[in-house]
GROMACS .gro file of C-alpha atoms in nm:
model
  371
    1UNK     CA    1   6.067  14.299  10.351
    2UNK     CA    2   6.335  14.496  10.105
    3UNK     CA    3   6.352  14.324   9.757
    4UNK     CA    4   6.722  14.400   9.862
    5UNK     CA    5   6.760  14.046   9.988
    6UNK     CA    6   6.662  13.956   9.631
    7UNK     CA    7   7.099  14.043   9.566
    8UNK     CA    8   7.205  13.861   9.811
    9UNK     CA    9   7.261  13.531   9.680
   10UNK     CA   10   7.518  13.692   9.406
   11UNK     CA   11   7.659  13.889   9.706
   12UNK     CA   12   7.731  13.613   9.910
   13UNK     CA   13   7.881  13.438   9.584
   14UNK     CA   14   8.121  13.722   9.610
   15UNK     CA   15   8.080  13.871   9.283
   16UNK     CA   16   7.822  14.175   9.350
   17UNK     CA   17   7.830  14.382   9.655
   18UNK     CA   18   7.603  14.619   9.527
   19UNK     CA   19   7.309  14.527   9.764
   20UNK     CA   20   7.583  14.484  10.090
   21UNK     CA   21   7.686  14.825   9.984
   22UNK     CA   22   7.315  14.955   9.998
   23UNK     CA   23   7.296  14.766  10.357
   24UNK     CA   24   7.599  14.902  10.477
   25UNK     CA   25   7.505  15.262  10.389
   26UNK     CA   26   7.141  15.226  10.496
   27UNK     CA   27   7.260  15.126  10.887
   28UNK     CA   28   7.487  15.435  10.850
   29UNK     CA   29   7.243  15.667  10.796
   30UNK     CA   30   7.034  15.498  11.066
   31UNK     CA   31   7.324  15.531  11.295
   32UNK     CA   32   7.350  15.940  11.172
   33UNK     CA   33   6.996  15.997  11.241
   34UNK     CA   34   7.027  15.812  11.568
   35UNK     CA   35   7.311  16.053  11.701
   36UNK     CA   36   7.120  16.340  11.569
   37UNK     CA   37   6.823  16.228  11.804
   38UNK     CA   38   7.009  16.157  12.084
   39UNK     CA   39   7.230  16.506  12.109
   40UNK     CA   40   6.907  16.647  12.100
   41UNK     CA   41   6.807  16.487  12.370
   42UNK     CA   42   7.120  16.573  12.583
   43UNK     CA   43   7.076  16.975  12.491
   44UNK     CA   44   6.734  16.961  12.701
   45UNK     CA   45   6.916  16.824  12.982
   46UNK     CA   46   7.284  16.855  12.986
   47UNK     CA   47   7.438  17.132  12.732
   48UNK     CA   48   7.776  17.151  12.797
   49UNK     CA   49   7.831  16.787  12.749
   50UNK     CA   50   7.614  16.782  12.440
   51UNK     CA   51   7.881  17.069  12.309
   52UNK     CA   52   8.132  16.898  12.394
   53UNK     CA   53   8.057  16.569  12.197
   54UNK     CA   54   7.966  16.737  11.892
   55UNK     CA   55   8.286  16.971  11.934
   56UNK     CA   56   8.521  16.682  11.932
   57UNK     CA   57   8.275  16.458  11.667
   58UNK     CA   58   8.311  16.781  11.434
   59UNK     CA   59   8.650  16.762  11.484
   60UNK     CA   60   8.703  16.409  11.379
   61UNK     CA   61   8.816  16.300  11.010
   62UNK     CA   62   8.554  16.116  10.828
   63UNK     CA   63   8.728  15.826  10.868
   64UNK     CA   64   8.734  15.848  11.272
   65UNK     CA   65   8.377  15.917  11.276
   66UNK     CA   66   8.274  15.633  11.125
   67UNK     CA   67   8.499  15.438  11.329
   68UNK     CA   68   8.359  15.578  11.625
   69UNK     CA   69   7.971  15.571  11.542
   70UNK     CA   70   7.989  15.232  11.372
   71UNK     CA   71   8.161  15.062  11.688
   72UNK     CA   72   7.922  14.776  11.805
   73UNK     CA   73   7.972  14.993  12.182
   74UNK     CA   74   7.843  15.298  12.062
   75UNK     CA   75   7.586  15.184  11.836
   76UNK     CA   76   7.413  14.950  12.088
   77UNK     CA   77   7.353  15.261  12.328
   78UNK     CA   78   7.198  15.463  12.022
   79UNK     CA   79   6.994  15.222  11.840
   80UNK     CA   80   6.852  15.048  12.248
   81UNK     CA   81   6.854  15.250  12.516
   82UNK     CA   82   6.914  14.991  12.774
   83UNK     CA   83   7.164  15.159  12.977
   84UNK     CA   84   7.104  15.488  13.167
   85UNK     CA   85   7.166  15.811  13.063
   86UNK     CA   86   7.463  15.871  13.277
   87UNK     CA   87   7.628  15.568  13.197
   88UNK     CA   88   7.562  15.638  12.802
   89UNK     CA   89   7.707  15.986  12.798
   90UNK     CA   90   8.015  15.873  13.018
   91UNK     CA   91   8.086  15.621  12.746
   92UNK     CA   92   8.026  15.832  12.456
   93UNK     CA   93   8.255  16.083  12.610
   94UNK     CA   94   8.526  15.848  12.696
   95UNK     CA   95   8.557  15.714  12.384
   96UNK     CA   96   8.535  16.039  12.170
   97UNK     CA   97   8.822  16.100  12.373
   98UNK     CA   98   9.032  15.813  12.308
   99UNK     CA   99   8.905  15.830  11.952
  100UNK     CA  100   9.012  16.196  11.941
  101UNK     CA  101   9.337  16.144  12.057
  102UNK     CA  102   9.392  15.822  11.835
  103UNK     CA  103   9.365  16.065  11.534
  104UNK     CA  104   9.612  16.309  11.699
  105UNK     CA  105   9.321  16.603  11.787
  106UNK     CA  106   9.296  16.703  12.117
  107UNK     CA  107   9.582  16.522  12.328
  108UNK     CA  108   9.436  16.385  12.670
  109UNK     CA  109   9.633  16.586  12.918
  110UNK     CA  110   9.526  16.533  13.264
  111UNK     CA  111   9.314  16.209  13.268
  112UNK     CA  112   9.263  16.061  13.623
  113UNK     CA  113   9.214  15.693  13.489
  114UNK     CA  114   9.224  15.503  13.121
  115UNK     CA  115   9.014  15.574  12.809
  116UNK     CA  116   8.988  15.317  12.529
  117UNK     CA  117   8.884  15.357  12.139
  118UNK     CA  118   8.505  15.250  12.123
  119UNK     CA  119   8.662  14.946  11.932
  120UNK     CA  120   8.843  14.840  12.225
  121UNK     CA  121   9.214  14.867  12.011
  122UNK     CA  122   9.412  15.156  12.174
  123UNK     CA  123   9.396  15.331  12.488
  124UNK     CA  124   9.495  15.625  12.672
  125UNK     CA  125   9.602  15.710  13.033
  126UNK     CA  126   9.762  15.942  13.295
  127UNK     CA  127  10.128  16.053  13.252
  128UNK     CA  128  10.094  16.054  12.876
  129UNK     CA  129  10.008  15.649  12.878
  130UNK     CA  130   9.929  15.488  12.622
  131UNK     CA  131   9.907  15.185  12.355
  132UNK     CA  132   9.743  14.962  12.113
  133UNK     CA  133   9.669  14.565  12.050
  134UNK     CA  134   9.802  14.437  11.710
  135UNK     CA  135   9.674  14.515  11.403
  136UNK     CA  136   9.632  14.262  11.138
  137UNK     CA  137   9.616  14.433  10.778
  138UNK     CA  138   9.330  14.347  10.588
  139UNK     CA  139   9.121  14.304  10.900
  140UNK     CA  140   8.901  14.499  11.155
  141UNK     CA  141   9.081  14.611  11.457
  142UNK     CA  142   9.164  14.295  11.718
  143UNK     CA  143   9.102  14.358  12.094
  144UNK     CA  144   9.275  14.138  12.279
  145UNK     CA  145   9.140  14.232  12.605
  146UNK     CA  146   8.970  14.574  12.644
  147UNK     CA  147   8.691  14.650  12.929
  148UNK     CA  148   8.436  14.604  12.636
  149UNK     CA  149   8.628  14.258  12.547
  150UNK     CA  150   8.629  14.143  12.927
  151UNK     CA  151   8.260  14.236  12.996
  152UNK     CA  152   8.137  13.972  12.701
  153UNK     CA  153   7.942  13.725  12.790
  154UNK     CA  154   8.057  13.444  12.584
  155UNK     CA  155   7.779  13.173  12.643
  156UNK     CA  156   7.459  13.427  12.533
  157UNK     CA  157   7.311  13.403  12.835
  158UNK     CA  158   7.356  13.712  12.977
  159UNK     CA  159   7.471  14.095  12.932
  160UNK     CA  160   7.793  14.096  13.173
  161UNK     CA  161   8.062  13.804  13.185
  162UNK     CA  162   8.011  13.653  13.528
  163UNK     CA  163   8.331  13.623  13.585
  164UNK     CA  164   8.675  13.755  13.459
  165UNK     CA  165   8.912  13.561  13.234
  166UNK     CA  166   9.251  13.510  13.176
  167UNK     CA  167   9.422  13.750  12.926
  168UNK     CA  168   9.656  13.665  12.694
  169UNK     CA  169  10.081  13.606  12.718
  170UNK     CA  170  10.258  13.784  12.539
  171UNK     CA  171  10.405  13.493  12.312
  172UNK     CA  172   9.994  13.379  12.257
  173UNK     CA  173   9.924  13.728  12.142
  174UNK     CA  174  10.211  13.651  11.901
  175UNK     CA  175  10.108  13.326  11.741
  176UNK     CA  176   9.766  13.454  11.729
  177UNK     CA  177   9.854  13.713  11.534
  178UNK     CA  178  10.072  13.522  11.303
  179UNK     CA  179   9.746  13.319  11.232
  180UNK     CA  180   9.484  13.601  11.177
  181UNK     CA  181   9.743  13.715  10.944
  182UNK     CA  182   9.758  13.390  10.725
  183UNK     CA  183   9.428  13.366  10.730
  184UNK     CA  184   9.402  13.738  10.628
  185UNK     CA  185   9.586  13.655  10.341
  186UNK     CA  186   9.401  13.342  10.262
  187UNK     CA  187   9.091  13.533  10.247
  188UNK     CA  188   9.223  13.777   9.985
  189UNK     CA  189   9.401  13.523   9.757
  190UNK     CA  190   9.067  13.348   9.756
  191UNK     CA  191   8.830  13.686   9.673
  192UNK     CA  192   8.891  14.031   9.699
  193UNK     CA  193   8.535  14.067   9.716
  194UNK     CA  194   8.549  13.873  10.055
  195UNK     CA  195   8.829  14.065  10.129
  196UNK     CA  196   8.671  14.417  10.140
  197UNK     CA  197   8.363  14.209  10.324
  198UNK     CA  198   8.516  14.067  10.622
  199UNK     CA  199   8.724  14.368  10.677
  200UNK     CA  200   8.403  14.658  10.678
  201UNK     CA  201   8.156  14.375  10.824
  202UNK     CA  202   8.362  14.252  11.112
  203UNK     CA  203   8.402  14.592  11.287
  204UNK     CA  204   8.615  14.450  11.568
  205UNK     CA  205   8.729  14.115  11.634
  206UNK     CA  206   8.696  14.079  11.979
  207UNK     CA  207   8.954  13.767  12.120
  208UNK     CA  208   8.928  13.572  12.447
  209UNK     CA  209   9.000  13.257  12.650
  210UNK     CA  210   8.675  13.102  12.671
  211UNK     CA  211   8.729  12.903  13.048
  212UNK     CA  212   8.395  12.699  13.024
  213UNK     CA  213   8.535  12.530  12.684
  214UNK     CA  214   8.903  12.560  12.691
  215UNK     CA  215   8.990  12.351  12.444
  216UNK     CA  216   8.741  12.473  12.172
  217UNK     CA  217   8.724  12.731  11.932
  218UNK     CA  218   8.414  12.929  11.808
  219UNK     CA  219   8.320  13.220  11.745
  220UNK     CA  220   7.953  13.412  11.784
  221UNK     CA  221   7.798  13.770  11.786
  222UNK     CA  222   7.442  13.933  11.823
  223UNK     CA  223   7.195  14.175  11.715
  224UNK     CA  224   7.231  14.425  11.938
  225UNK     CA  225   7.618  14.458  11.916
  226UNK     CA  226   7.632  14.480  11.532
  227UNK     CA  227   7.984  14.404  11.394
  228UNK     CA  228   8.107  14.267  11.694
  229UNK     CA  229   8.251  13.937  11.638
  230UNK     CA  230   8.405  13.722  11.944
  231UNK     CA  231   8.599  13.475  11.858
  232UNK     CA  232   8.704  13.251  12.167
  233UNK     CA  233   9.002  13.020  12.244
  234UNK     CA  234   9.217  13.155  11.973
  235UNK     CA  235   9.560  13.062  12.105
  236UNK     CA  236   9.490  12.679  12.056
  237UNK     CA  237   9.611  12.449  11.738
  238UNK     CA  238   9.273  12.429  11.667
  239UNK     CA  239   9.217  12.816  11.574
  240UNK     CA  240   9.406  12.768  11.242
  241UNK     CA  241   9.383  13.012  10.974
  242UNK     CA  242   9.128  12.818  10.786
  243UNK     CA  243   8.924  12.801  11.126
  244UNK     CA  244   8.994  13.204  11.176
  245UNK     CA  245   8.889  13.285  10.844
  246UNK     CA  246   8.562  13.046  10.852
  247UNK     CA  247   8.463  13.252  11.159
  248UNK     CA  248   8.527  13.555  11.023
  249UNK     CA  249   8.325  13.521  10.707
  250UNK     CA  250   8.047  13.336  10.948
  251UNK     CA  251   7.974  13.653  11.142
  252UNK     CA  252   8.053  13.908  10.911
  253UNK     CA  253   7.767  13.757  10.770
  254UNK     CA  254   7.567  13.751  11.025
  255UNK     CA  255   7.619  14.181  11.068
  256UNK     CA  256   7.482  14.212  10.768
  257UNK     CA  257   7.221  14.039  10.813
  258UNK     CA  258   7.140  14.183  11.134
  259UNK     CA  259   7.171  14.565  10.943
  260UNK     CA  260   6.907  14.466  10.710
  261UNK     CA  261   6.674  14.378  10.949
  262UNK     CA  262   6.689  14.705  11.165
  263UNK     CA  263   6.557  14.842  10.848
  264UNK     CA  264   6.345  14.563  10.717
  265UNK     CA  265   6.172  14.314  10.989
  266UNK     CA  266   6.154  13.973  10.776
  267UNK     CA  267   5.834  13.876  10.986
  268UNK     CA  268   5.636  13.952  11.311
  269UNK     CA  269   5.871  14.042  11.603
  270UNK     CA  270   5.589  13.744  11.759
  271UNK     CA  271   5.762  13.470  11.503
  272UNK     CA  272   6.096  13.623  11.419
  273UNK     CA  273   6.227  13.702  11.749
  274UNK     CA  274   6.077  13.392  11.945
  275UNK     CA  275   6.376  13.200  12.132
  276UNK     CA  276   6.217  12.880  12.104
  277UNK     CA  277   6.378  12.615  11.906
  278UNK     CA  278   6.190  12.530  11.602
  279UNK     CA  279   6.375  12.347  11.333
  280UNK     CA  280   6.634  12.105  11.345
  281UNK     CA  281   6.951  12.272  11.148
  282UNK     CA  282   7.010  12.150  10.839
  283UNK     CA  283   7.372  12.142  10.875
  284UNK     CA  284   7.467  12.043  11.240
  285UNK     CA  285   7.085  11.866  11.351
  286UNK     CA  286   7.100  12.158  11.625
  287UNK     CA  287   6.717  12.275  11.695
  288UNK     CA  288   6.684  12.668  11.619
  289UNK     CA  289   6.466  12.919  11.651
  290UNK     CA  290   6.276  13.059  11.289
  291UNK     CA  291   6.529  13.394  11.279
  292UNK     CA  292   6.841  13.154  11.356
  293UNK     CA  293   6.773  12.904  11.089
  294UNK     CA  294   6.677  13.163  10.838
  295UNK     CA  295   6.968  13.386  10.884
  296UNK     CA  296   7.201  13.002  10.915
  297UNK     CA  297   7.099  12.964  10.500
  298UNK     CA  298   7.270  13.254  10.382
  299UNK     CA  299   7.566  13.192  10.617
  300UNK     CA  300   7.625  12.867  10.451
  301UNK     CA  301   7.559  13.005  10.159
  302UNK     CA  302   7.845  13.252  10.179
  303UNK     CA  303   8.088  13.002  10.362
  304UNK     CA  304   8.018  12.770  10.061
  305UNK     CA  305   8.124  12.977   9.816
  306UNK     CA  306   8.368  13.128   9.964
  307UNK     CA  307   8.552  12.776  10.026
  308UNK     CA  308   8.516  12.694   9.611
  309UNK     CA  309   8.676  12.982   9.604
  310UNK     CA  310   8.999  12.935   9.830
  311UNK     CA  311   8.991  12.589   9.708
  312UNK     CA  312   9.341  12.660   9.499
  313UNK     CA  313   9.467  12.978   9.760
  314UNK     CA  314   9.828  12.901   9.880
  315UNK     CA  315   9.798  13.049  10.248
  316UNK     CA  316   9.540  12.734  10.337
  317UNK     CA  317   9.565  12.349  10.371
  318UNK     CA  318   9.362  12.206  10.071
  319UNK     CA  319   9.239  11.908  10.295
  320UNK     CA  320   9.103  12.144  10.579
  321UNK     CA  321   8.943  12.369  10.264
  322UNK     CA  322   8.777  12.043  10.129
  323UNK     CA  323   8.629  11.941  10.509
  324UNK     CA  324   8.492  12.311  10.528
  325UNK     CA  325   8.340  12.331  10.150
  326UNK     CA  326   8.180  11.993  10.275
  327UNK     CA  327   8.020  12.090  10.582
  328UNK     CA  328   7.851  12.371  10.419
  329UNK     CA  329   7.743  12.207  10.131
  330UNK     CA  330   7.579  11.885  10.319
  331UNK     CA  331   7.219  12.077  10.449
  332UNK     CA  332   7.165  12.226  10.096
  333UNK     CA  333   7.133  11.908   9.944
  334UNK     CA  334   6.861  11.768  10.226
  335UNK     CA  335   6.526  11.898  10.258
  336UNK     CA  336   6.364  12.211  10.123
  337UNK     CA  337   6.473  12.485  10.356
  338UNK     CA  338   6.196  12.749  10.313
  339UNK     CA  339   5.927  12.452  10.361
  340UNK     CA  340   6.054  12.331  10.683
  341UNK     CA  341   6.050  12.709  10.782
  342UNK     CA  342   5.657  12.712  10.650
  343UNK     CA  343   5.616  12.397  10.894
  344UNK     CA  344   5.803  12.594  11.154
  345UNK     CA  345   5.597  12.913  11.152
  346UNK     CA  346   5.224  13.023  11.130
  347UNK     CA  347   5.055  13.087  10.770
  348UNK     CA  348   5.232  13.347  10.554
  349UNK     CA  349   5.394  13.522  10.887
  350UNK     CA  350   5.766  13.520  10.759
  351UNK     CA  351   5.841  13.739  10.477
  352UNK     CA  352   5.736  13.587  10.145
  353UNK     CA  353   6.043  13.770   9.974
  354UNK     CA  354   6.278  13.647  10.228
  355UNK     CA  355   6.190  13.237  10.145
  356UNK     CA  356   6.175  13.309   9.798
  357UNK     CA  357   6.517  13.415   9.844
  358UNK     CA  358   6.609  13.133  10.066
  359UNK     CA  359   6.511  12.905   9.792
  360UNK     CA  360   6.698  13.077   9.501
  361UNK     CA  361   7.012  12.975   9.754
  362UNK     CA  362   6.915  12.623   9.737
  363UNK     CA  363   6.854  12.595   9.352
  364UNK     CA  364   7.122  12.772   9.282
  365UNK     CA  365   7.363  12.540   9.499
  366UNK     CA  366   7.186  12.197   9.420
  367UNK     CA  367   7.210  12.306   9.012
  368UNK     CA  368   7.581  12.388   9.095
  369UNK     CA  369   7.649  12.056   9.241
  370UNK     CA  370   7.370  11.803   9.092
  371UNK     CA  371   7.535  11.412   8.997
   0.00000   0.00000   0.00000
């Protein structure tokens, strides 16, 4: 695997982002390439839409393009092809559209039905329609309750919610924004470098009521939909900006990691990708799979730090900082991680780079907090 990783553990201390940087523009060019191929494709088979989606992707500013390619909707149907090609072209087209007319190029006169921004934050409809969720500055766009938002299926199991959800009052969407705002703040009083991260990495924040669990919040996200983050239940006193801003860094993390192994596999897809739960957590005693514990030691990694960080930050309550530094510090100061992933896994099948990197994180955090 990339000798890349070998940056991350000054990365996710926040004070190098030269290897995130070098992951970030290594997807991109994935994603480029990806498009490339897949126009191709459409010329052999259907021309005049192929035009037409490189007419209005030409026409984009930079800026919209990358919003459009990076958006965890598009990039799933370039990077898998698990829908049809019908389907994939409709969305593509529908959101260039939207996209399009988001950055004032080619107004959408005559639609028979809505069109949303891949990124689920503004949309587009007959009659000259048309709106926008909140924005929060300093963070990815929120979606409060797009088609992409209501199709999630928040428990993993599946592709396609089973059922639909209730959306968000008006005075919710409020408060919720109030507190993605403090905790937008919070994040940037702590680092700037975590800042610029959980803005770029968090490519939308998708928001939901979570019926199953009502009166919990969480968060989650998944290879496949890279940068999008869910976070679920975020209405209720327990989604408070230091909560929000946890989450935020959590999966942020998470996209990167799941960026770097697109390009870099860390170990057979036999042993890396196997569901079955392997080793207990070392922070919450939750059995996980090999990939899930692995990729769990550099997002406590970056949690930690980043809570020494916001320790003295303003925007956050210094007792609910002190309970979040504590849970991620507790399962770097138990057993060795990379040797209960050795115990997890057959001989020398996960990438030797990867636990050498795994235990530079622990040194480095036991040396910082030893007596």
């Amino acid at each position: 695997c990339a000798m890349r990783l070998t940056g991350f553990p000054d990365a996710l201390a926040w004070c190098d982002d030269t290897s995130l940087d070098d992951v970030r523009a290594t997807y991109h060019d994935r994603l480029d390439r990806a498009l490339a191929l897949r126009l191709q494709e459409t010329r052999e088979t259907a021309l005049d839409q192929a035009d037409s989606l490189e007419t209005r992707f030409a026409g984009l500013d930079e800026a919209s393009r990358r919003r459009w390619i990076t958006a965890p909707e598009i990039s799933r149907r370039l990077l898998w092809k698990s829908t049809d090609r019908e389907e994939t072209l409709a969305c593509f087209c529908s959101a260039l559209l939207a996209e399009s007319a988001r950055a004032g190029h080619y107004p959408p006169e005559g639609l028979r039905e809505r069109v949303w921004t891949p990124l689920g934050d503004a949309w587009f409809g007959p009659g000259s329609e048309q709106g926008a969720w909140p924005a929060v500055a300093g963070l990815g766009p929120l979606d409060f309750g797009s088609p992409f938002a209501a199709r999630v299926d928040l428990s993993g199991a599946g592709e396609v919610a089973p059922a639909p959800r209730p959306p968000f009052t008006e005075s919710e969407v409020t408060g919720i924004v109030e507190r993605f705002a403090t905790a937008a703040a919070g994040i940037a009083a702590a680092s700037d470098s975590a800042a610029r991260f959980a803005a770029i990495f968090n490519a939308v924040l998708i928001l939901q009521k979570d019926p199953d669990f009502p009166a919990t919040f969480a968060s989650g996200s998944n290879g496949q939909h890279i940068g999008r983050s869910f976070l679920t239940n975020p209405e209720r006193e327990h989604a408070t900006p230091e909560a929000i801003s946890d989450a935020i860094i959590h999966e942020g993390i998470h996209a990167v990691l799941y960026m770097d192994q697109l390009e870099t596999p860390w170990g057979p897809s036999e042993v890396i990708y196997d569901p079955s739960p392997r080793i207990a957590s070392s922070w919450t005693g939750r059995r996980l799979p090999v990939r899930s514990f692995l990729e769990a030691c550099f997002v406590w990694y970056g949690l930690l730090h980043f809570w020494c960080m916001a320790m003295e930050s303003p925007f956050f309550q210094k007792e609910r900082v002190v309970r979040f530094l504590r849970r991620a510090l507790e399962g770097f100061l138990k057993a060795p991680l990379a040797d209960l992933v050795r115990a997890a896994a057959p001989p020398d099948a996960v990438c030797p780079v990867l636990l050498g990197t795994v235990e530079t994180l622990q040194a480095r955090v036991s040396a910082a907090f030893a007596g």
